[in-house]
Amino acid sequence: MRSPKDFFQPLAVGAPAPLREIPVRPSRMIHFFDPSNEKMAAKVPGLVGKLDVLLGNLEDGVQSDRKEAARDGLVKIAQNTEFGQTQLWTRINSLDSPWGLDDLLTLIPAIGDKLDVVMVPKVEGPQDIHYVDRLLAQLEAKAGLTRPILIHAILETATGVANVEEIAGASPRMQGLSLGPADLAASRRMKTTRVGGGHPGYLVRTDPVGDDLHAGRTTSQQDLWHYTLARMVDACVANGILPYYGPFGDIRDVVACEDQFRNAFLLGCVGTWTLHPVQIDIARKVFSPAPEEVRWARRVLDAMGDGTGAVMLDGKMQDDATVKQCRVVVNLADLLAARDPELAQAYAAEQE
């Protein structure tokens, strides 16, 4: 077991010192693109500045005979693009695949100075993070990098969920966690073929009235992922890292997509994956506090003064607990306003 006092020491001679605190940067949408797809890759420069995170995907969604092309394509894109405030992430292949090691051995020396976060799929325990942590340190030292590349893990197996607290605290490189519902469903032997979202068969039904077991009984569809998402959020917050919803696979159903994203936002997630351009504006809308919510939060903070005691506003009691809630909303609004001029204008208008 490593001593806690050694936790923030570099794992390789010459590697940059680990961060003491994960920087909180806007990451409402993590937009996936396939670097081996020339048409998709050509759109990347035009997306810079419009998205919080661009992620070059090397894993699922890239056919096995295109893995090297995707890797080489990402190197080319990163070397020829200035990303400004848009973060560049990549999802490498799984650690048990034939490509995962070569992904890191290629990317870090070539574009480590451009790469913010490495997303690691199918993480099952802290040992997976420790492996990537040490390897990244060695590669950073060899490449002469001056800042550490962060790690983002995907929860895609039952074992990973069982170990989520240990995964979240496995390294000072840990940036966050995402829910991977499709692989997780297969791992749990869940009987759904959907990628994220609910299922009409997972429901509750009102009690019968009288002897007729069918008449007048309404049903309500339930969220298959509520338990896992809530547990993931708690693990992230307890370890000072960031939680994200993962993919919503039904691109056509923008209504359910927005609902699922909003559920995740209300539970504490800071962002989500976007798999298609139609989901980008949904993520931007959902993971940005509504201007009227920001106005209300500022009103509470103004009324509460030093944050102690209690006041009544519009017939609702506000105390030190609601002050903490309101600070979450206002701090997020300020962070996003500094990045997004349209939001800055909308939030300013609510203060007038």
Tab-separated table of C-alpha atoms in Angstrom:
chain	number	residue	atom	x	y	z
A	1	MET	CA	0.000	0.000	0.000
A	2	ARG	CA	1.319	3.435	-0.918
A	3	SER	CA	1.761	5.919	1.894
A	4	PRO	CA	-0.683	8.829	1.626
A	5	LYS	CA	2.233	11.278	1.778
A	6	ASP	CA	3.590	9.751	-1.450
A	7	PHE	CA	0.301	9.979	-3.322
A	8	PHE	CA	1.201	13.255	-5.017
A	9	GLN	CA	4.736	12.289	-6.020
A	10	PRO	CA	5.402	11.601	-9.730
A	11	LEU	CA	5.401	7.906	-10.596
A	12	ALA	CA	8.373	8.291	-12.938
A	13	VAL	CA	11.569	10.324	-12.765
A	14	GLY	CA	11.043	13.469	-14.812
A	15	ALA	CA	7.264	13.192	-14.997
A	16	PRO	CA	5.203	16.276	-14.097
A	17	ALA	CA	3.944	16.527	-10.543
A	18	PRO	CA	0.373	15.228	-10.084
A	19	LEU	CA	-2.368	17.782	-9.607
A	20	ARG	CA	-3.592	18.417	-6.075
A	21	GLU	CA	-7.057	19.309	-7.325
A	22	ILE	CA	-8.818	18.431	-10.564
A	23	PRO	CA	-9.572	21.604	-12.546
A	24	VAL	CA	-13.275	22.167	-13.098
A	25	ARG	CA	-13.675	23.220	-16.727
A	26	PRO	CA	-16.911	23.308	-18.733
A	27	SER	CA	-17.523	19.817	-20.086
A	28	ARG	CA	-21.244	19.737	-20.749
A	29	MET	CA	-20.837	17.746	-23.933
A	30	ILE	CA	-18.114	15.189	-24.662
A	31	HIS	CA	-18.532	14.926	-28.416
A	32	PHE	CA	-17.302	11.690	-29.958
A	33	PHE	CA	-15.763	11.508	-33.432
A	34	ASP	CA	-14.078	8.723	-35.366
A	35	PRO	CA	-10.634	9.930	-36.493
A	36	SER	CA	-10.541	7.232	-39.190
A	37	ASN	CA	-13.631	8.729	-40.846
A	38	GLU	CA	-12.267	11.415	-43.183
A	39	LYS	CA	-15.620	13.167	-43.528
A	40	MET	CA	-16.046	13.315	-39.760
A	41	ALA	CA	-12.419	14.321	-39.147
A	42	ALA	CA	-12.722	17.202	-41.608
A	43	LYS	CA	-15.449	18.747	-39.431
A	44	VAL	CA	-13.301	18.850	-36.286
A	45	PRO	CA	-11.638	22.263	-36.867
A	46	GLY	CA	-15.073	23.827	-37.330
A	47	LEU	CA	-16.253	22.448	-33.994
A	48	VAL	CA	-13.375	23.929	-31.997
A	49	GLY	CA	-14.640	26.705	-29.750
A	50	LYS	CA	-18.244	25.556	-30.119
A	51	LEU	CA	-17.908	22.440	-27.954
A	52	ASP	CA	-16.541	21.918	-24.475
A	53	VAL	CA	-14.849	18.582	-25.254
A	54	LEU	CA	-13.899	16.849	-28.499
A	55	LEU	CA	-13.091	13.163	-28.058
A	56	GLY	CA	-11.231	11.118	-30.637
A	57	ASN	CA	-12.746	7.664	-30.284
A	58	LEU	CA	-10.465	4.668	-30.835
A	59	GLU	CA	-12.576	1.956	-29.167
A	60	ASP	CA	-16.178	0.787	-29.708
A	61	GLY	CA	-17.616	2.177	-32.921
A	62	VAL	CA	-14.290	1.777	-34.748
A	63	GLN	CA	-13.946	-1.498	-36.629
A	64	SER	CA	-10.923	-3.667	-35.853
A	65	ASP	CA	-9.379	-3.132	-39.290
A	66	ARG	CA	-9.643	0.660	-38.767
A	67	LYS	CA	-8.024	0.863	-35.320
A	68	GLU	CA	-4.600	1.956	-36.551
A	69	ALA	CA	-6.133	4.387	-39.015
A	70	ALA	CA	-8.154	5.955	-36.186
A	71	ARG	CA	-5.062	6.261	-34.019
A	72	ASP	CA	-3.003	7.806	-36.821
A	73	GLY	CA	-5.913	10.049	-37.757
A	74	LEU	CA	-6.147	11.417	-34.237
A	75	VAL	CA	-2.430	12.200	-34.226
A	76	LYS	CA	-2.783	14.091	-37.510
A	77	ILE	CA	-5.832	16.033	-36.347
A	78	ALA	CA	-4.253	17.022	-33.035
A	79	GLN	CA	-0.980	18.089	-34.605
A	80	ASN	CA	-2.756	20.319	-37.112
A	81	THR	CA	-5.409	21.855	-34.858
A	82	GLU	CA	-5.311	24.530	-32.176
A	83	PHE	CA	-8.055	23.675	-29.719
A	84	GLY	CA	-8.144	26.828	-27.609
A	85	GLN	CA	-10.708	26.449	-24.823
A	86	THR	CA	-12.063	23.198	-26.276
A	87	GLN	CA	-10.561	20.196	-24.522
A	88	LEU	CA	-9.158	17.266	-26.507
A	89	TRP	CA	-9.830	13.817	-25.056
A	90	THR	CA	-9.426	10.334	-26.427
A	91	ARG	CA	-11.028	7.008	-25.586
A	92	ILE	CA	-8.372	4.339	-25.939
A	93	ASN	CA	-9.098	0.678	-26.508
A	94	SER	CA	-9.652	-1.503	-23.468
A	95	LEU	CA	-6.651	-2.680	-21.487
A	96	ASP	CA	-7.270	-6.315	-22.427
A	97	SER	CA	-7.396	-5.549	-26.159
A	98	PRO	CA	-4.544	-5.856	-28.705
A	99	TRP	CA	-4.612	-2.077	-29.254
A	100	GLY	CA	-4.826	-0.362	-25.861
A	101	LEU	CA	-1.105	-0.313	-25.091
A	102	ASP	CA	-0.158	0.887	-28.565
A	103	ASP	CA	-2.745	3.661	-28.281
A	104	LEU	CA	-0.861	5.148	-25.330
A	105	LEU	CA	2.605	4.430	-26.722
A	106	THR	CA	1.683	6.291	-29.904
A	107	LEU	CA	-0.452	9.156	-28.637
A	108	ILE	CA	1.508	10.443	-25.652
A	109	PRO	CA	4.825	11.072	-27.433
A	110	ALA	CA	3.086	12.464	-30.516
A	111	ILE	CA	0.292	14.661	-29.095
A	112	GLY	CA	0.638	14.510	-25.309
A	113	ASP	CA	0.982	18.282	-25.202
A	114	LYS	CA	-2.476	18.620	-26.796
A	115	LEU	CA	-4.230	15.805	-24.943
A	116	ASP	CA	-6.170	16.712	-21.788
A	117	VAL	CA	-7.794	13.425	-20.777
A	118	VAL	CA	-7.473	9.730	-21.614
A	119	MET	CA	-10.775	7.863	-21.247
A	120	VAL	CA	-10.240	4.242	-20.215
A	121	PRO	CA	-13.070	1.793	-20.968
A	122	LYS	CA	-14.230	-1.209	-18.946
A	123	VAL	CA	-12.356	-0.276	-15.780
A	124	GLU	CA	-12.966	-2.967	-13.169
A	125	GLY	CA	-10.889	-1.832	-10.223
A	126	PRO	CA	-8.126	0.470	-8.989
A	127	GLN	CA	-5.502	-1.859	-10.453
A	128	ASP	CA	-6.504	-0.752	-13.956
A	129	ILE	CA	-6.032	2.904	-12.999
A	130	HIS	CA	-2.685	2.163	-11.324
A	131	TYR	CA	-1.427	0.535	-14.527
A	132	VAL	CA	-2.412	3.471	-16.743
A	133	ASP	CA	-1.174	5.942	-14.107
A	134	ARG	CA	2.366	4.527	-14.060
A	135	LEU	CA	2.527	4.132	-17.821
A	136	LEU	CA	1.387	7.704	-18.420
A	137	ALA	CA	4.041	8.986	-16.009
A	138	GLN	CA	6.770	7.107	-17.860
A	139	LEU	CA	5.582	8.340	-21.235
A	140	GLU	CA	5.203	11.928	-19.999
A	141	ALA	CA	8.764	11.876	-18.675
A	142	LYS	CA	10.090	10.458	-21.921
A	143	ALA	CA	8.191	13.053	-23.960
A	144	GLY	CA	9.205	15.931	-21.680
A	145	LEU	CA	5.646	16.945	-20.894
A	146	THR	CA	5.149	19.603	-18.234
A	147	ARG	CA	1.577	18.829	-17.172
A	148	PRO	CA	-0.030	15.498	-16.292
A	149	ILE	CA	-2.582	13.914	-18.608
A	150	LEU	CA	-5.718	13.011	-16.667
A	151	ILE	CA	-7.655	9.740	-16.588
A	152	HIS	CA	-11.396	9.264	-17.044
A	153	ALA	CA	-12.866	5.822	-16.354
A	154	ILE	CA	-16.038	4.277	-17.764
A	155	LEU	CA	-18.226	2.076	-15.571
A	156	GLU	CA	-19.195	-0.743	-17.915
A	157	THR	CA	-19.132	-3.890	-15.776
A	158	ALA	CA	-20.781	-5.081	-12.589
A	159	THR	CA	-17.324	-5.474	-11.049
A	160	GLY	CA	-16.510	-1.866	-11.905
A	161	VAL	CA	-19.676	-0.637	-10.203
A	162	ALA	CA	-18.894	-2.777	-7.143
A	163	ASN	CA	-15.454	-1.101	-6.973
A	164	VAL	CA	-16.512	2.405	-7.992
A	165	GLU	CA	-15.341	4.120	-4.796
A	166	GLU	CA	-11.868	2.585	-5.064
A	167	ILE	CA	-11.666	3.479	-8.765
A	168	ALA	CA	-12.626	7.097	-8.119
A	169	GLY	CA	-9.849	7.479	-5.547
A	170	ALA	CA	-7.175	5.382	-7.259
A	171	SER	CA	-4.984	8.226	-8.538
A	172	PRO	CA	-4.613	12.004	-8.422
A	173	ARG	CA	-4.944	11.781	-12.213
A	174	MET	CA	-8.593	10.730	-11.938
A	175	GLN	CA	-10.675	13.373	-13.694
A	176	GLY	CA	-14.063	11.685	-13.672
A	177	LEU	CA	-16.317	8.734	-14.377
A	178	SER	CA	-18.925	8.022	-17.050
A	179	LEU	CA	-21.774	5.550	-17.096
A	180	GLY	CA	-21.435	2.945	-19.865
A	181	PRO	CA	-24.973	1.501	-19.948
A	182	ALA	CA	-24.748	-0.886	-22.911
A	183	ASP	CA	-21.740	-2.909	-21.763
A	184	LEU	CA	-22.952	-2.681	-18.179
A	185	ALA	CA	-26.316	-4.121	-19.189
A	186	ALA	CA	-24.569	-7.070	-20.843
A	187	SER	CA	-22.301	-7.570	-17.831
A	188	ARG	CA	-25.300	-7.639	-15.476
A	189	ARG	CA	-27.290	-9.894	-17.813
A	190	MET	CA	-29.981	-7.217	-18.024
A	191	LYS	CA	-32.626	-8.004	-20.616
A	192	THR	CA	-32.434	-4.803	-22.620
A	193	THR	CA	-30.786	-4.071	-25.948
A	194	ARG	CA	-31.078	-0.293	-25.615
A	195	VAL	CA	-28.094	2.037	-25.238
A	196	GLY	CA	-29.039	4.156	-22.246
A	197	GLY	CA	-32.485	5.442	-21.447
A	198	GLY	CA	-35.418	3.596	-19.955
A	199	HIS	CA	-37.373	0.512	-20.951
A	200	PRO	CA	-41.168	0.204	-21.204
A	201	GLY	CA	-41.070	-3.098	-19.353
A	202	TYR	CA	-39.361	-1.608	-16.292
A	203	LEU	CA	-42.342	0.012	-14.582
A	204	VAL	CA	-44.556	0.335	-11.540
A	205	ARG	CA	-48.332	-0.061	-11.598
A	206	THR	CA	-50.996	1.463	-9.399
A	207	ASP	CA	-52.906	-0.867	-7.083
A	208	PRO	CA	-56.184	-2.394	-8.291
A	209	VAL	CA	-59.498	-0.825	-7.364
A	210	GLY	CA	-62.074	-3.495	-6.589
A	211	ASP	CA	-61.941	-6.984	-8.019
A	212	ASP	CA	-60.953	-6.090	-11.589
A	213	LEU	CA	-57.172	-6.427	-11.779
A	214	HIS	CA	-56.971	-4.553	-15.097
A	215	ALA	CA	-59.385	-1.631	-14.972
A	216	GLY	CA	-58.053	1.834	-14.208
A	217	ARG	CA	-54.504	0.796	-13.339
A	218	THR	CA	-51.925	3.221	-14.722
A	219	THR	CA	-48.226	2.508	-15.142
A	220	SER	CA	-45.088	4.630	-14.957
A	221	GLN	CA	-41.831	3.743	-16.682
A	222	GLN	CA	-38.847	3.688	-14.350
A	223	ASP	CA	-35.159	4.550	-14.830
A	224	LEU	CA	-32.938	1.468	-15.165
A	225	TRP	CA	-29.823	3.482	-14.335
A	226	HIS	CA	-30.856	5.543	-11.322
A	227	TYR	CA	-29.064	3.415	-8.715
A	228	THR	CA	-25.823	3.187	-10.660
A	229	LEU	CA	-25.776	6.859	-11.586
A	230	ALA	CA	-26.454	8.006	-8.030
A	231	ARG	CA	-23.749	5.727	-6.639
A	232	MET	CA	-21.296	6.961	-9.264
A	233	VAL	CA	-22.056	10.602	-8.431
A	234	ASP	CA	-21.443	9.968	-4.728
A	235	ALA	CA	-18.120	8.233	-5.455
A	236	CYS	CA	-17.006	11.112	-7.665
A	237	VAL	CA	-17.976	13.877	-5.253
A	238	ALA	CA	-16.367	12.066	-2.317
A	239	ASN	CA	-13.090	11.949	-4.255
A	240	GLY	CA	-13.154	15.395	-5.834
A	241	ILE	CA	-13.704	14.234	-9.416
A	242	LEU	CA	-16.503	14.749	-11.946
A	243	PRO	CA	-19.467	12.480	-12.885
A	244	TYR	CA	-20.925	12.203	-16.401
A	245	TYR	CA	-23.834	10.487	-18.062
A	246	GLY	CA	-22.747	8.326	-20.980
A	247	PRO	CA	-24.343	7.635	-24.366
A	248	PHE	CA	-27.986	7.879	-25.353
A	249	GLY	CA	-28.226	5.641	-28.373
A	250	ASP	CA	-31.612	6.535	-29.873
A	251	ILE	CA	-30.504	9.512	-31.935
A	252	ARG	CA	-34.001	10.063	-33.329
A	253	ASP	CA	-35.693	10.371	-29.931
A	254	VAL	CA	-34.499	13.809	-28.919
A	255	VAL	CA	-37.313	14.136	-26.361
A	256	ALA	CA	-36.254	11.114	-24.301
A	257	CYS	CA	-32.625	12.108	-24.763
A	258	GLU	CA	-33.287	15.478	-23.154
A	259	ASP	CA	-35.200	13.823	-20.313
A	260	GLN	CA	-32.347	11.390	-19.615
A	261	PHE	CA	-29.732	14.136	-19.734
A	262	ARG	CA	-31.807	16.271	-17.353
A	263	ASN	CA	-32.189	13.406	-14.888
A	264	ALA	CA	-28.407	13.068	-14.846
A	265	PHE	CA	-27.932	16.825	-14.454
A	266	LEU	CA	-30.336	17.006	-11.524
A	267	LEU	CA	-28.578	14.061	-9.854
A	268	GLY	CA	-25.227	15.867	-10.038
A	269	CYS	CA	-23.619	15.015	-13.376
A	270	VAL	CA	-21.687	17.851	-15.025
A	271	GLY	CA	-22.017	16.626	-18.608
A	272	THR	CA	-22.761	13.800	-20.994
A	273	TRP	CA	-21.590	12.130	-24.192
A	274	THR	CA	-22.928	13.354	-27.508
A	275	LEU	CA	-22.832	10.834	-30.341
A	276	HIS	CA	-24.510	12.929	-33.034
A	277	PRO	CA	-24.636	16.684	-33.722
A	278	VAL	CA	-28.350	16.756	-32.842
A	279	GLN	CA	-27.460	15.926	-29.231
A	280	ILE	CA	-24.957	18.784	-28.821
A	281	ASP	CA	-27.490	21.583	-28.298
A	282	ILE	CA	-29.529	19.314	-26.029
A	283	ALA	CA	-26.498	18.800	-23.786
A	284	ARG	CA	-25.645	22.499	-23.842
A	285	LYS	CA	-29.185	23.402	-22.832
A	286	VAL	CA	-29.631	20.756	-20.144
A	287	PHE	CA	-26.241	21.028	-18.428
A	288	SER	CA	-26.401	24.829	-18.227
A	289	PRO	CA	-28.591	26.166	-15.392
A	290	ALA	CA	-31.706	27.900	-16.680
A	291	PRO	CA	-31.481	31.708	-16.356
A	292	GLU	CA	-34.542	31.821	-14.094
A	293	GLU	CA	-32.926	29.254	-11.777
A	294	VAL	CA	-29.781	31.378	-11.617
A	295	ARG	CA	-31.844	34.482	-10.873
A	296	TRP	CA	-33.645	32.694	-8.035
A	297	ALA	CA	-30.374	31.363	-6.602
A	298	ARG	CA	-28.837	34.840	-6.601
A	299	ARG	CA	-31.954	36.225	-4.928
A	300	VAL	CA	-31.659	33.659	-2.137
A	301	LEU	CA	-27.973	34.429	-1.628
A	302	ASP	CA	-28.674	38.154	-1.465
A	303	ALA	CA	-31.487	37.645	1.051
A	304	MET	CA	-29.448	35.315	3.268
A	305	GLY	CA	-26.585	37.730	3.815
A	306	ASP	CA	-23.847	35.870	5.691
A	307	GLY	CA	-25.560	32.539	5.003
A	308	THR	CA	-26.807	31.877	8.528
A	309	GLY	CA	-30.312	31.913	9.945
A	310	ALA	CA	-33.448	31.627	7.829
A	311	VAL	CA	-35.647	33.876	5.679
A	312	MET	CA	-38.962	33.517	3.853
A	313	LEU	CA	-39.060	34.211	0.108
A	314	ASP	CA	-42.341	33.866	-1.780
A	315	GLY	CA	-43.692	31.677	1.000
A	316	LYS	CA	-40.682	29.323	0.929
A	317	MET	CA	-38.256	28.889	3.791
A	318	GLN	CA	-34.587	29.419	2.940
A	319	ASP	CA	-31.735	28.562	5.321
A	320	ASP	CA	-28.045	27.672	5.289
A	321	ALA	CA	-28.737	24.413	3.418
A	322	THR	CA	-30.459	26.218	0.558
A	323	VAL	CA	-27.569	28.693	0.483
A	324	LYS	CA	-25.256	25.783	-0.291
A	325	GLN	CA	-27.614	24.574	-3.005
A	326	CYS	CA	-27.836	28.030	-4.523
A	327	ARG	CA	-24.058	28.424	-4.531
A	328	VAL	CA	-23.803	25.274	-6.648
A	329	VAL	CA	-26.094	26.846	-9.255
A	330	VAL	CA	-24.458	30.278	-9.189
A	331	ASN	CA	-20.903	28.931	-9.299
A	332	LEU	CA	-21.753	26.784	-12.315
A	333	ALA	CA	-23.443	29.719	-14.021
A	334	ASP	CA	-20.371	31.906	-13.482
A	335	LEU	CA	-18.072	29.168	-14.806
A	336	LEU	CA	-20.155	28.710	-17.951
A	337	ALA	CA	-20.712	32.436	-18.497
A	338	ALA	CA	-16.949	32.929	-18.684
A	339	ARG	CA	-16.868	30.384	-21.527
A	340	ASP	CA	-20.186	31.020	-23.304
A	341	PRO	CA	-21.085	34.619	-24.348
A	342	GLU	CA	-24.741	33.738	-25.012
A	343	LEU	CA	-25.147	32.341	-21.514
A	344	ALA	CA	-23.332	35.322	-20.039
A	345	GLN	CA	-25.852	37.624	-21.713
A	346	ALA	CA	-28.823	35.502	-20.588
A	347	TYR	CA	-27.634	35.352	-16.997
A	348	ALA	CA	-26.894	39.095	-16.960
A	349	ALA	CA	-30.386	39.853	-18.295
A	350	GLU	CA	-31.924	37.947	-15.363
A	351	GLN	CA	-30.072	40.221	-12.929
A	352	GLU	CA	-31.527	43.401	-14.420
